[in-house]
PDB file of C-alpha atoms in Angstrom:
ATOM      1  CA  UNK A   1      18.314 228.351 223.394  1.00  0.00           C
ATOM      2  CA  UNK A   2      14.313 227.300 223.639  1.00  0.00           C
ATOM      3  CA  UNK A   3      13.258 224.112 225.183  1.00  0.00           C
ATOM      4  CA  UNK A   4      12.069 223.768 221.593  1.00  0.00           C
ATOM      5  CA  UNK A   5      15.488 224.382 220.174  1.00  0.00           C
ATOM      6  CA  UNK A   6      14.280 227.239 218.858  1.00  0.00           C
ATOM      7  CA  UNK A   7      16.659 230.637 219.216  1.00  0.00           C
ATOM      8  CA  UNK A   8      15.392 233.121 221.198  1.00  0.00           C
ATOM      9  CA  UNK A   9      15.534 236.936 220.572  1.00  0.00           C
ATOM     10  CA  UNK A  10      15.592 239.470 223.569  1.00  0.00           C
ATOM     11  CA  UNK A  11      13.657 242.704 222.441  1.00  0.00           C
ATOM     12  CA  UNK A  12      16.193 245.823 223.066  1.00  0.00           C
ATOM     13  CA  UNK A  13      13.911 249.325 223.290  1.00  0.00           C
ATOM     14  CA  UNK A  14      16.362 251.897 221.359  1.00  0.00           C
ATOM     15  CA  UNK A  15      14.075 254.776 220.155  1.00  0.00           C
ATOM     16  CA  UNK A  16      14.637 257.181 217.218  1.00  0.00           C
ATOM     17  CA  UNK A  17      16.325 259.914 218.589  1.00  0.00           C
ATOM     18  CA  UNK A  18      15.901 262.863 215.738  1.00  0.00           C
ATOM     19  CA  UNK A  19      14.098 262.883 212.503  1.00  0.00           C
ATOM     20  CA  UNK A  20      16.400 262.698 210.782  1.00  0.00           C
ATOM     21  CA  UNK A  21      16.633 258.287 211.806  1.00  0.00           C
ATOM     22  CA  UNK A  22      12.892 257.887 211.632  1.00  0.00           C
ATOM     23  CA  UNK A  23      13.367 258.637 207.640  1.00  0.00           C
ATOM     24  CA  UNK A  24      15.879 256.552 207.285  1.00  0.00           C
ATOM     25  CA  UNK A  25      14.842 253.932 209.584  1.00  0.00           C
ATOM     26  CA  UNK A  26      10.934 253.963 209.259  1.00  0.00           C
ATOM     27  CA  UNK A  27       8.712 252.139 212.217  1.00  0.00           C
ATOM     28  CA  UNK A  28       7.156 249.000 211.537  1.00  0.00           C
ATOM     29  CA  UNK A  29       3.372 250.614 211.967  1.00  0.00           C
ATOM     30  CA  UNK A  30       0.852 252.378 210.845  1.00  0.00           C
ATOM     31  CA  UNK A  31      -1.436 254.224 212.805  1.00  0.00           C
ATOM     32  CA  UNK A  32      -4.784 254.537 211.623  1.00  0.00           C
ATOM     33  CA  UNK A  33      -5.824 258.158 214.482  1.00  0.00           C
ATOM     34  CA  UNK A  34      -6.727 257.858 217.806  1.00  0.00           C
ATOM     35  CA  UNK A  35      -9.471 256.090 219.498  1.00  0.00           C
ATOM     36  CA  UNK A  36     -10.781 255.723 222.345  1.00  0.00           C
ATOM     37  CA  UNK A  37      -8.988 253.196 224.462  1.00  0.00           C
ATOM     38  CA  UNK A  38     -12.361 252.061 226.547  1.00  0.00           C
ATOM     39  CA  UNK A  39     -14.431 251.216 223.622  1.00  0.00           C
ATOM     40  CA  UNK A  40     -12.089 248.669 222.070  1.00  0.00           C
ATOM     41  CA  UNK A  41     -11.354 247.164 225.508  1.00  0.00           C
ATOM     42  CA  UNK A  42     -13.487 244.046 223.920  1.00  0.00           C
ATOM     43  CA  UNK A  43     -11.852 243.963 220.283  1.00  0.00           C
ATOM     44  CA  UNK A  44      -8.205 241.884 221.605  1.00  0.00           C
ATOM     45  CA  UNK A  45      -5.774 242.772 219.008  1.00  0.00           C
ATOM     46  CA  UNK A  46      -5.809 246.347 220.265  1.00  0.00           C
ATOM     47  CA  UNK A  47      -3.395 245.827 223.254  1.00  0.00           C
ATOM     48  CA  UNK A  48      -1.426 248.627 222.705  1.00  0.00           C
ATOM     49  CA  UNK A  49      -1.880 252.045 224.294  1.00  0.00           C
ATOM     50  CA  UNK A  50      -0.103 255.555 223.001  1.00  0.00           C
ATOM     51  CA  UNK A  51       0.030 258.364 225.625  1.00  0.00           C
ATOM     52  CA  UNK A  52       2.448 260.512 225.117  1.00  0.00           C
ATOM     53  CA  UNK A  53       1.888 263.604 227.409  1.00  0.00           C
ATOM     54  CA  UNK A  54       4.030 265.683 229.304  1.00  0.00           C
ATOM     55  CA  UNK A  55       1.536 267.880 231.281  1.00  0.00           C
ATOM     56  CA  UNK A  56      -0.970 264.967 232.581  1.00  0.00           C
ATOM     57  CA  UNK A  57       0.028 265.272 236.121  1.00  0.00           C
ATOM     58  CA  UNK A  58      -2.552 262.713 237.898  1.00  0.00           C
ATOM     59  CA  UNK A  59      -1.853 260.215 234.178  1.00  0.00           C
ATOM     60  CA  UNK A  60      -5.073 258.365 234.208  1.00  0.00           C
ATOM     61  CA  UNK A  61      -5.444 257.119 231.322  1.00  0.00           C
ATOM     62  CA  UNK A  62      -2.623 254.876 231.501  1.00  0.00           C
ATOM     63  CA  UNK A  63      -3.072 253.414 235.008  1.00  0.00           C
ATOM     64  CA  UNK A  64      -6.608 253.081 233.016  1.00  0.00           C
ATOM     65  CA  UNK A  65      -5.132 251.169 230.507  1.00  0.00           C
ATOM     66  CA  UNK A  66      -2.603 248.980 232.681  1.00  0.00           C
ATOM     67  CA  UNK A  67      -6.234 248.105 234.247  1.00  0.00           C
ATOM     68  CA  UNK A  68      -7.525 246.625 231.027  1.00  0.00           C
ATOM     69  CA  UNK A  69      -4.021 245.064 230.587  1.00  0.00           C
ATOM     70  CA  UNK A  70      -2.700 246.763 227.239  1.00  0.00           C
ATOM     71  CA  UNK A  71       0.771 247.582 227.149  1.00  0.00           C
ATOM     72  CA  UNK A  72       1.589 250.999 227.629  1.00  0.00           C
ATOM     73  CA  UNK A  73       3.392 253.672 225.652  1.00  0.00           C
ATOM     74  CA  UNK A  74       4.753 256.172 228.053  1.00  0.00           C
ATOM     75  CA  UNK A  75       7.904 258.818 226.860  1.00  0.00           C
ATOM     76  CA  UNK A  76      10.458 259.680 229.804  1.00  0.00           C
ATOM     77  CA  UNK A  77       8.815 261.626 232.683  1.00  0.00           C
ATOM     78  CA  UNK A  78       8.378 262.220 235.800  1.00  0.00           C
ATOM     79  CA  UNK A  79       4.587 262.279 235.182  1.00  0.00           C
ATOM     80  CA  UNK A  80       5.072 259.050 234.332  1.00  0.00           C
ATOM     81  CA  UNK A  81       7.671 257.339 236.771  1.00  0.00           C
ATOM     82  CA  UNK A  82       5.063 255.502 238.736  1.00  0.00           C
ATOM     83  CA  UNK A  83       4.032 253.918 235.936  1.00  0.00           C
ATOM     84  CA  UNK A  84       7.823 253.058 234.337  1.00  0.00           C
ATOM     85  CA  UNK A  85       8.813 251.011 237.808  1.00  0.00           C
TER      86      UNK A  85
END
């Protein structure tokens, strides 16, 4: 419990592994398409950057998003090891 008496819940990241699971347990979010994250820097509601690339060796866009204070979603891949720390 927290100081104000409310129960605290821990977030556990358990990604969906199959398309069957995705259909059965849809993610409660809407993806509205791609946006240039640099254009969203002054909009506080946009705090998540999704980079699904496993071929971007330097991961420049991920580093930029982190520098802008965004949460970053990246695949588990050797090219992203630095960011997973």
